[in-house]
JSON list of C-alpha atoms in Angstrom, two decimals:
[
{"chain": "A", "resi": 24, "resn": "MET", "atom": "CA", "xyz": [0.05, -0.02, 0.05]},
{"chain": "A", "resi": 25, "resn": "LYS", "atom": "CA", "xyz": [1.36, 3.48, -0.94]},
{"chain": "A", "resi": 26, "resn": "LEU", "atom": "CA", "xyz": [1.81, 6.18, 1.57]},
{"chain": "A", "resi": 27, "resn": "HIS", "atom": "CA", "xyz": [-0.22, 9.35, 0.82]},
{"chain": "A", "resi": 28, "resn": "ILE", "atom": "CA", "xyz": [1.87, 12.40, 1.52]},
{"chain": "A", "resi": 29, "resn": "ALA", "atom": "CA", "xyz": [0.69, 16.08, 1.46]},
{"chain": "A", "resi": 30, "resn": "VAL", "atom": "CA", "xyz": [3.21, 18.69, 0.61]},
{"chain": "A", "resi": 31, "resn": "LEU", "atom": "CA", "xyz": [2.19, 22.26, 1.53]},
{"chain": "A", "resi": 32, "resn": "ALA", "atom": "CA", "xyz": [2.38, 24.11, -1.84]},
{"chain": "A", "resi": 33, "resn": "LEU", "atom": "CA", "xyz": [1.71, 27.78, -0.98]},
{"chain": "A", "resi": 34, "resn": "GLN", "atom": "CA", "xyz": [5.26, 28.89, -1.48]},
{"chain": "A", "resi": 35, "resn": "GLY", "atom": "CA", "xyz": [8.75, 27.71, -1.41]},
{"chain": "A", "resi": 36, "resn": "ALA", "atom": "CA", "xyz": [10.56, 24.49, -2.46]},
{"chain": "A", "resi": 37, "resn": "PHE", "atom": "CA", "xyz": [7.57, 22.16, -2.46]},
{"chain": "A", "resi": 38, "resn": "ALA", "atom": "CA", "xyz": [8.21, 20.72, -6.03]},
{"chain": "A", "resi": 39, "resn": "GLU", "atom": "CA", "xyz": [11.69, 19.34, -5.03]},
{"chain": "A", "resi": 40, "resn": "HIS", "atom": "CA", "xyz": [10.11, 17.55, -1.97]},
{"chain": "A", "resi": 41, "resn": "ARG", "atom": "CA", "xyz": [7.35, 16.11, -4.22]},
{"chain": "A", "resi": 42, "resn": "LYS", "atom": "CA", "xyz": [9.74, 14.68, -6.63]},
{"chain": "A", "resi": 43, "resn": "MET", "atom": "CA", "xyz": [12.04, 13.17, -3.89]},
{"chain": "A", "resi": 44, "resn": "LEU", "atom": "CA", "xyz": [8.91, 11.50, -2.18]},
{"chain": "A", "resi": 45, "resn": "GLU", "atom": "CA", "xyz": [7.58, 10.33, -5.48]},
{"chain": "A", "resi": 46, "resn": "ASN", "atom": "CA", "xyz": [10.92, 8.83, -6.39]},
{"chain": "A", "resi": 47, "resn": "SER", "atom": "CA", "xyz": [10.89, 7.06, -2.88]},
{"chain": "A", "resi": 48, "resn": "GLY", "atom": "CA", "xyz": [7.49, 5.38, -3.86]},
{"chain": "A", "resi": 49, "resn": "ALA", "atom": "CA", "xyz": [5.08, 7.66, -2.09]},
{"chain": "A", "resi": 50, "resn": "ASP", "atom": "CA", "xyz": [1.72, 9.00, -3.55]},
{"chain": "A", "resi": 51, "resn": "VAL", "atom": "CA", "xyz": [2.06, 12.79, -3.24]},
{"chain": "A", "resi": 52, "resn": "PHE", "atom": "CA", "xyz": [-0.47, 15.67, -3.56]},
{"chain": "A", "resi": 53, "resn": "GLU", "atom": "CA", "xyz": [-0.02, 19.38, -3.27]},
{"chain": "A", "resi": 54, "resn": "LEU", "atom": "CA", "xyz": [-1.87, 20.98, -0.40]},
{"chain": "A", "resi": 55, "resn": "ARG", "atom": "CA", "xyz": [-3.18, 24.32, -1.56]},
{"chain": "A", "resi": 56, "resn": "CYS", "atom": "CA", "xyz": [-6.64, 24.93, -0.15]},
{"chain": "A", "resi": 57, "resn": "ARG", "atom": "CA", "xyz": [-9.33, 23.56, 2.33]},
{"chain": "A", "resi": 58, "resn": "LYS", "atom": "CA", "xyz": [-10.81, 21.01, 0.00]},
{"chain": "A", "resi": 59, "resn": "ASP", "atom": "CA", "xyz": [-7.38, 19.36, -0.31]},
{"chain": "A", "resi": 60, "resn": "LEU", "atom": "CA", "xyz": [-7.73, 18.41, 3.51]},
{"chain": "A", "resi": 61, "resn": "ASP", "atom": "CA", "xyz": [-10.35, 15.94, 2.46]},
{"chain": "A", "resi": 62, "resn": "LYS", "atom": "CA", "xyz": [-7.86, 13.87, 0.62]},
{"chain": "A", "resi": 63, "resn": "LYS", "atom": "CA", "xyz": [-6.19, 10.68, 2.25]},
{"chain": "A", "resi": 64, "resn": "CYS", "atom": "CA", "xyz": [-3.12, 11.92, 4.11]},
{"chain": "A", "resi": 65, "resn": "ASP", "atom": "CA", "xyz": [-0.57, 9.87, 6.08]},
{"chain": "A", "resi": 66, "resn": "ALA", "atom": "CA", "xyz": [1.79, 12.77, 6.65]},
{"chain": "A", "resi": 67, "resn": "LEU", "atom": "CA", "xyz": [2.58, 16.29, 5.80]},
{"chain": "A", "resi": 68, "resn": "VAL", "atom": "CA", "xyz": [5.75, 17.99, 4.60]},
{"chain": "A", "resi": 69, "resn": "LEU", "atom": "CA", "xyz": [6.37, 21.73, 5.28]},
{"chain": "A", "resi": 70, "resn": "PRO", "atom": "CA", "xyz": [8.95, 23.04, 2.75]},
{"chain": "A", "resi": 71, "resn": "GLY", "atom": "CA", "xyz": [11.45, 25.89, 2.92]},
{"chain": "A", "resi": 72, "resn": "GLY", "atom": "CA", "xyz": [10.68, 29.39, 1.66]},
{"chain": "A", "resi": 73, "resn": "GLU", "atom": "CA", "xyz": [9.44, 32.43, 3.61]},
{"chain": "A", "resi": 74, "resn": "SER", "atom": "CA", "xyz": [7.96, 31.38, 6.84]},
{"chain": "A", "resi": 75, "resn": "THR", "atom": "CA", "xyz": [6.14, 34.64, 7.35]},
{"chain": "A", "resi": 76, "resn": "VAL", "atom": "CA", "xyz": [4.42, 34.38, 3.83]},
{"chain": "A", "resi": 77, "resn": "GLN", "atom": "CA", "xyz": [3.53, 30.74, 4.43]},
{"chain": "A", "resi": 78, "resn": "GLY", "atom": "CA", "xyz": [1.98, 31.53, 7.86]},
{"chain": "A", "resi": 79, "resn": "LYS", "atom": "CA", "xyz": [-0.08, 34.33, 6.45]},
{"chain": "A", "resi": 80, "resn": "LEU", "atom": "CA", "xyz": [-1.33, 32.17, 3.66]},
{"chain": "A", "resi": 81, "resn": "LEU", "atom": "CA", "xyz": [-2.10, 29.24, 5.92]},
{"chain": "A", "resi": 82, "resn": "ARG", "atom": "CA", "xyz": [-4.38, 31.49, 7.94]},
{"chain": "A", "resi": 83, "resn": "GLU", "atom": "CA", "xyz": [-5.98, 33.27, 4.98]},
{"chain": "A", "resi": 84, "resn": "LEU", "atom": "CA", "xyz": [-6.77, 29.99, 3.28]},
{"chain": "A", "resi": 85, "resn": "GLY", "atom": "CA", "xyz": [-8.33, 28.37, 6.36]},
{"chain": "A", "resi": 86, "resn": "LEU", "atom": "CA", "xyz": [-5.55, 25.77, 6.50]},
{"chain": "A", "resi": 87, "resn": "PHE", "atom": "CA", "xyz": [-3.90, 26.93, 9.70]},
{"chain": "A", "resi": 88, "resn": "GLU", "atom": "CA", "xyz": [-6.22, 25.58, 12.45]},
{"chain": "A", "resi": 89, "resn": "PRO", "atom": "CA", "xyz": [-7.09, 22.25, 10.92]},
{"chain": "A", "resi": 90, "resn": "LEU", "atom": "CA", "xyz": [-3.36, 21.47, 10.23]},
{"chain": "A", "resi": 91, "resn": "LYS", "atom": "CA", "xyz": [-2.28, 22.73, 13.75]},
{"chain": "A", "resi": 92, "resn": "GLN", "atom": "CA", "xyz": [-4.86, 20.29, 15.28]},
{"chain": "A", "resi": 93, "resn": "ARG", "atom": "CA", "xyz": [-3.84, 17.37, 13.02]},
{"chain": "A", "resi": 94, "resn": "ILE", "atom": "CA", "xyz": [-0.19, 17.79, 13.80]},
{"chain": "A", "resi": 95, "resn": "GLY", "atom": "CA", "xyz": [-0.94, 18.10, 17.55]},
{"chain": "A", "resi": 96, "resn": "ASN", "atom": "CA", "xyz": [-3.00, 14.93, 17.28]},
{"chain": "A", "resi": 97, "resn": "GLY", "atom": "CA", "xyz": [0.00, 13.04, 15.78]},
{"chain": "A", "resi": 98, "resn": "LEU", "atom": "CA", "xyz": [-0.05, 13.52, 12.07]},
{"chain": "A", "resi": 99, "resn": "PRO", "atom": "CA", "xyz": [3.59, 12.89, 10.98]},
{"chain": "A", "resi": 100, "resn": "VAL", "atom": "CA", "xyz": [5.26, 15.96, 9.62]},
{"chain": "A", "resi": 101, "resn": "MET", "atom": "CA", "xyz": [8.64, 16.68, 8.03]},
{"chain": "A", "resi": 102, "resn": "ALA", "atom": "CA", "xyz": [9.81, 20.34, 7.95]},
{"chain": "A", "resi": 103, "resn": "THR", "atom": "CA", "xyz": [12.77, 21.94, 6.29]},
{"chain": "A", "resi": 104, "resn": "CYS", "atom": "CA", "xyz": [14.08, 25.41, 6.80]},
{"chain": "A", "resi": 105, "resn": "ALA", "atom": "CA", "xyz": [11.09, 27.76, 6.92]},
{"chain": "A", "resi": 106, "resn": "GLY", "atom": "CA", "xyz": [8.98, 24.75, 7.86]},
{"chain": "A", "resi": 107, "resn": "VAL", "atom": "CA", "xyz": [11.04, 24.43, 11.01]},
{"chain": "A", "resi": 108, "resn": "ILE", "atom": "CA", "xyz": [10.07, 27.96, 11.94]},
{"chain": "A", "resi": 109, "resn": "LEU", "atom": "CA", "xyz": [6.37, 27.09, 11.43]},
{"chain": "A", "resi": 110, "resn": "LEU", "atom": "CA", "xyz": [6.67, 24.24, 13.86]},
{"chain": "A", "resi": 111, "resn": "ALA", "atom": "CA", "xyz": [8.78, 25.93, 16.43]},
{"chain": "A", "resi": 112, "resn": "GLU", "atom": "CA", "xyz": [7.25, 26.43, 19.90]},
{"chain": "A", "resi": 113, "resn": "LYS", "atom": "CA", "xyz": [9.44, 29.57, 20.32]},
{"chain": "A", "resi": 114, "resn": "LEU", "atom": "CA", "xyz": [11.14, 32.11, 17.94]},
{"chain": "A", "resi": 115, "resn": "GLU", "atom": "CA", "xyz": [14.05, 34.04, 19.38]},
{"chain": "A", "resi": 116, "resn": "ASP", "atom": "CA", "xyz": [13.44, 37.79, 19.55]},
{"chain": "A", "resi": 117, "resn": "ASP", "atom": "CA", "xyz": [9.92, 37.38, 18.10]},
{"chain": "A", "resi": 118, "resn": "PRO", "atom": "CA", "xyz": [6.80, 36.84, 20.31]},
{"chain": "A", "resi": 119, "resn": "ALA", "atom": "CA", "xyz": [4.75, 35.49, 17.23]},
{"chain": "A", "resi": 120, "resn": "THR", "atom": "CA", "xyz": [4.72, 31.80, 16.55]},
{"chain": "A", "resi": 121, "resn": "HIS", "atom": "CA", "xyz": [2.79, 29.66, 14.17]},
{"chain": "A", "resi": 122, "resn": "PHE", "atom": "CA", "xyz": [1.94, 25.90, 14.85]},
{"chain": "A", "resi": 123, "resn": "GLY", "atom": "CA", "xyz": [4.14, 25.83, 18.00]},
{"chain": "A", "resi": 124, "resn": "THR", "atom": "CA", "xyz": [3.94, 22.05, 18.17]},
{"chain": "A", "resi": 125, "resn": "LEU", "atom": "CA", "xyz": [7.72, 21.36, 18.20]},
{"chain": "A", "resi": 126, "resn": "PRO", "atom": "CA", "xyz": [9.47, 22.13, 21.53]},
{"chain": "A", "resi": 127, "resn": "ILE", "atom": "CA", "xyz": [12.53, 24.08, 20.12]},
{"chain": "A", "resi": 128, "resn": "THR", "atom": "CA", "xyz": [13.55, 27.63, 20.06]},
{"chain": "A", "resi": 129, "resn": "VAL", "atom": "CA", "xyz": [14.68, 29.00, 16.58]},
{"chain": "A", "resi": 130, "resn": "ARG", "atom": "CA", "xyz": [16.78, 31.89, 15.49]},
{"chain": "A", "resi": 131, "resn": "ARG", "atom": "CA", "xyz": [15.81, 33.13, 11.95]},
{"chain": "A", "resi": 132, "resn": "ASN", "atom": "CA", "xyz": [18.42, 33.57, 9.36]},
{"chain": "A", "resi": 133, "resn": "ALA", "atom": "CA", "xyz": [21.06, 32.57, 11.83]},
{"chain": "A", "resi": 134, "resn": "TYR", "atom": "CA", "xyz": [23.74, 31.86, 9.19]},
{"chain": "A", "resi": 135, "resn": "GLY", "atom": "CA", "xyz": [23.27, 35.19, 7.30]},
{"chain": "A", "resi": 136, "resn": "ARG", "atom": "CA", "xyz": [21.93, 36.09, 3.92]},
{"chain": "A", "resi": 137, "resn": "GLN", "atom": "CA", "xyz": [22.05, 34.06, 0.70]},
{"chain": "A", "resi": 138, "resn": "LEU", "atom": "CA", "xyz": [25.64, 34.74, 0.17]},
{"chain": "A", "resi": 139, "resn": "ALA", "atom": "CA", "xyz": [26.39, 33.17, 3.57]},
{"chain": "A", "resi": 140, "resn": "SER", "atom": "CA", "xyz": [24.76, 29.86, 2.47]},
{"chain": "A", "resi": 141, "resn": "PHE", "atom": "CA", "xyz": [26.94, 26.88, 2.65]},
{"chain": "A", "resi": 142, "resn": "TYR", "atom": "CA", "xyz": [27.15, 23.01, 1.97]},
{"chain": "A", "resi": 143, "resn": "THR", "atom": "CA", "xyz": [28.43, 20.25, 4.22]},
{"chain": "A", "resi": 144, "resn": "ASP", "atom": "CA", "xyz": [28.10, 16.47, 4.64]},
{"chain": "A", "resi": 145, "resn": "GLY", "atom": "CA", "xyz": [27.23, 15.26, 8.12]},
{"chain": "A", "resi": 146, "resn": "HIS", "atom": "CA", "xyz": [26.06, 12.12, 10.14]},
{"chain": "A", "resi": 147, "resn": "PHE", "atom": "CA", "xyz": [22.28, 11.59, 10.51]},
{"chain": "A", "resi": 148, "resn": "SER", "atom": "CA", "xyz": [21.29, 9.23, 13.27]},
{"chain": "A", "resi": 149, "resn": "GLY", "atom": "CA", "xyz": [19.50, 6.33, 11.72]},
{"chain": "A", "resi": 150, "resn": "ILE", "atom": "CA", "xyz": [21.10, 6.77, 8.33]},
{"chain": "A", "resi": 151, "resn": "ASP", "atom": "CA", "xyz": [24.29, 4.78, 7.64]},
{"chain": "A", "resi": 152, "resn": "ALA", "atom": "CA", "xyz": [26.15, 7.00, 5.16]},
{"chain": "A", "resi": 153, "resn": "PRO", "atom": "CA", "xyz": [26.78, 10.72, 5.63]},
{"chain": "A", "resi": 154, "resn": "VAL", "atom": "CA", "xyz": [24.02, 12.95, 4.06]},
{"chain": "A", "resi": 155, "resn": "PRO", "atom": "CA", "xyz": [24.57, 16.29, 2.18]},
{"chain": "A", "resi": 156, "resn": "MET", "atom": "CA", "xyz": [23.25, 19.19, 4.03]},
{"chain": "A", "resi": 157, "resn": "PRO", "atom": "CA", "xyz": [22.87, 22.44, 2.05]},
{"chain": "A", "resi": 158, "resn": "PHE", "atom": "CA", "xyz": [22.13, 25.51, 4.24]},
{"chain": "A", "resi": 159, "resn": "ILE", "atom": "CA", "xyz": [20.37, 28.32, 2.42]},
{"chain": "A", "resi": 160, "resn": "ARG", "atom": "CA", "xyz": [19.43, 31.40, 4.74]},
{"chain": "A", "resi": 161, "resn": "ALA", "atom": "CA", "xyz": [18.97, 28.77, 7.34]},
{"chain": "A", "resi": 162, "resn": "PRO", "atom": "CA", "xyz": [17.35, 29.12, 10.71]},
{"chain": "A", "resi": 163, "resn": "GLN", "atom": "CA", "xyz": [19.28, 27.79, 13.77]},
{"chain": "A", "resi": 164, "resn": "ILE", "atom": "CA", "xyz": [17.90, 25.66, 16.52]},
{"chain": "A", "resi": 165, "resn": "VAL", "atom": "CA", "xyz": [19.22, 27.44, 19.71]},
{"chain": "A", "resi": 166, "resn": "GLY", "atom": "CA", "xyz": [17.21, 25.56, 22.42]},
{"chain": "A", "resi": 167, "resn": "TYR", "atom": "CA", "xyz": [15.22, 22.17, 22.81]},
{"chain": "A", "resi": 168, "resn": "ASN", "atom": "CA", "xyz": [13.83, 20.17, 25.60]},
{"chain": "A", "resi": 169, "resn": "ASP", "atom": "CA", "xyz": [14.98, 16.79, 26.84]},
{"chain": "A", "resi": 170, "resn": "LYS", "atom": "CA", "xyz": [12.24, 15.01, 24.93]},
{"chain": "A", "resi": 171, "resn": "THR", "atom": "CA", "xyz": [13.52, 16.23, 21.46]},
{"chain": "A", "resi": 172, "resn": "GLU", "atom": "CA", "xyz": [16.04, 13.94, 19.92]},
{"chain": "A", "resi": 173, "resn": "VAL", "atom": "CA", "xyz": [19.00, 15.58, 18.09]},
{"chain": "A", "resi": 174, "resn": "LEU", "atom": "CA", "xyz": [19.57, 13.48, 14.83]},
{"chain": "A", "resi": 175, "resn": "ALA", "atom": "CA", "xyz": [22.24, 15.66, 13.24]},
{"chain": "A", "resi": 176, "resn": "THR", "atom": "CA", "xyz": [24.55, 18.63, 14.22]},
{"chain": "A", "resi": 177, "resn": "VAL", "atom": "CA", "xyz": [26.63, 21.19, 12.34]},
{"chain": "A", "resi": 178, "resn": "GLY", "atom": "CA", "xyz": [29.28, 22.90, 14.57]},
{"chain": "A", "resi": 179, "resn": "ASN", "atom": "CA", "xyz": [27.53, 22.93, 17.95]},
{"chain": "A", "resi": 180, "resn": "SER", "atom": "CA", "xyz": [24.04, 23.42, 16.71]},
{"chain": "A", "resi": 181, "resn": "PRO", "atom": "CA", "xyz": [21.27, 20.79, 16.09]},
{"chain": "A", "resi": 182, "resn": "ALA", "atom": "CA", "xyz": [20.60, 20.64, 12.27]},
{"chain": "A", "resi": 183, "resn": "ALA", "atom": "CA", "xyz": [17.97, 17.91, 12.52]},
{"chain": "A", "resi": 184, "resn": "VAL", "atom": "CA", "xyz": [15.63, 17.02, 15.30]},
{"chain": "A", "resi": 185, "resn": "ARG", "atom": "CA", "xyz": [12.87, 14.72, 16.03]},
{"chain": "A", "resi": 186, "resn": "PHE", "atom": "CA", "xyz": [10.11, 15.06, 18.56]},
{"chain": "A", "resi": 187, "resn": "HIS", "atom": "CA", "xyz": [7.63, 12.07, 18.44]},
{"chain": "A", "resi": 188, "resn": "ARG", "atom": "CA", "xyz": [6.30, 12.10, 14.87]},
{"chain": "A", "resi": 189, "resn": "GLN", "atom": "CA", "xyz": [7.76, 15.52, 13.94]},
{"chain": "A", "resi": 190, "resn": "LEU", "atom": "CA", "xyz": [11.05, 15.57, 11.97]},
{"chain": "A", "resi": 191, "resn": "ALA", "atom": "CA", "xyz": [12.73, 19.05, 11.43]},
{"chain": "A", "resi": 192, "resn": "MET", "atom": "CA", "xyz": [15.85, 20.02, 9.50]},
{"chain": "A", "resi": 193, "resn": "THR", "atom": "CA", "xyz": [17.40, 23.55, 9.07]},
{"chain": "A", "resi": 194, "resn": "PHE", "atom": "CA", "xyz": [19.07, 22.55, 5.81]},
{"chain": "A", "resi": 195, "resn": "HIS", "atom": "CA", "xyz": [17.41, 21.44, 2.44]},
{"chain": "A", "resi": 196, "resn": "PRO", "atom": "CA", "xyz": [17.69, 17.69, 1.87]},
{"chain": "A", "resi": 197, "resn": "GLU", "atom": "CA", "xyz": [15.10, 18.07, -1.09]},
{"chain": "A", "resi": 198, "resn": "ILE", "atom": "CA", "xyz": [17.68, 19.72, -3.33]},
{"chain": "A", "resi": 199, "resn": "THR", "atom": "CA", "xyz": [20.47, 17.14, -2.91]},
{"chain": "A", "resi": 200, "resn": "GLY", "atom": "CA", "xyz": [19.37, 14.31, -5.13]},
{"chain": "A", "resi": 201, "resn": "ASN", "atom": "CA", "xyz": [19.90, 12.01, -2.05]},
{"chain": "A", "resi": 202, "resn": "PRO", "atom": "CA", "xyz": [16.84, 10.39, -0.96]},
{"chain": "A", "resi": 203, "resn": "SER", "atom": "CA", "xyz": [18.05, 9.08, 2.32]},
{"chain": "A", "resi": 204, "resn": "ILE", "atom": "CA", "xyz": [16.28, 11.62, 4.60]},
{"chain": "A", "resi": 205, "resn": "HIS", "atom": "CA", "xyz": [13.06, 11.36, 2.85]},
{"chain": "A", "resi": 206, "resn": "ARG", "atom": "CA", "xyz": [13.15, 7.67, 3.04]},
{"chain": "A", "resi": 207, "resn": "TYR", "atom": "CA", "xyz": [14.02, 7.76, 6.79]},
{"chain": "A", "resi": 208, "resn": "PHE", "atom": "CA", "xyz": [10.83, 9.86, 7.25]},
{"chain": "A", "resi": 209, "resn": "LEU", "atom": "CA", "xyz": [8.58, 7.47, 5.38]},
{"chain": "A", "resi": 210, "resn": "GLU", "atom": "CA", "xyz": [10.09, 4.19, 6.85]},
{"chain": "A", "resi": 211, "resn": "LYS", "atom": "CA", "xyz": [10.89, 5.23, 10.38]},
{"chain": "A", "resi": 212, "resn": "ILE", "atom": "CA", "xyz": [8.17, 7.89, 11.28]},
{"chain": "A", "resi": 213, "resn": "VAL", "atom": "CA", "xyz": [5.20, 7.53, 8.87]},
{"chain": "A", "resi": 214, "resn": "LEU", "atom": "CA", "xyz": [4.96, 3.69, 8.28]},
{"chain": "A", "resi": 215, "resn": "PRO", "atom": "CA", "xyz": [5.19, 2.61, 11.91]},
{"chain": "A", "resi": 216, "resn": "GLY", "atom": "CA", "xyz": [2.20, 4.52, 13.14]},
{"chain": "A", "resi": 217, "resn": "ARG", "atom": "CA", "xyz": [0.12, 4.14, 10.01]},
{"chain": "A", "resi": 218, "resn": "LYS", "atom": "CA", "xyz": [-3.48, 2.93, 10.35]},
{"chain": "A", "resi": 219, "resn": "ASN", "atom": "CA", "xyz": [-4.60, 0.89, 7.41]}
]
């Protein structure tokens, strides 16, 4: 049976996630409006992009509250870059938050502007080989609770964390051509809790 994955497609790098997930055997649809919430959905992907724009559109389109409730009730979710900001419980120097379901504190654009973007390879817990990690105007996880598992670090900062069925990365695995992280999400987070 195929997994049915929704990729939030309001803004940002959603097409790259879709391709990576489809290449990993999932059935993927783009989540753009309220009626898309009626489709069968085993998990959600929140892509990189502009978190402020995404948060505004989620609310305007009536997607915000239903998605917040589903994530809070255990819908598996994978978030990259801006998606991490959407999930974060706290944003440094910003009282506003979005879903607030992931117990981390995030600093926006911590690595500087586009010119300060960088690429590295690193260890990701649960994946045998090092994975490529492109950082593009990336946020930084500057705090987390003891129930949040750190899966990857860059320097002294967490680059990937897991909290129950939420997986968040400050880098962009969807643009690397390496499917390891998307397969990790499908096999280790989505499939074990799936109700047929």
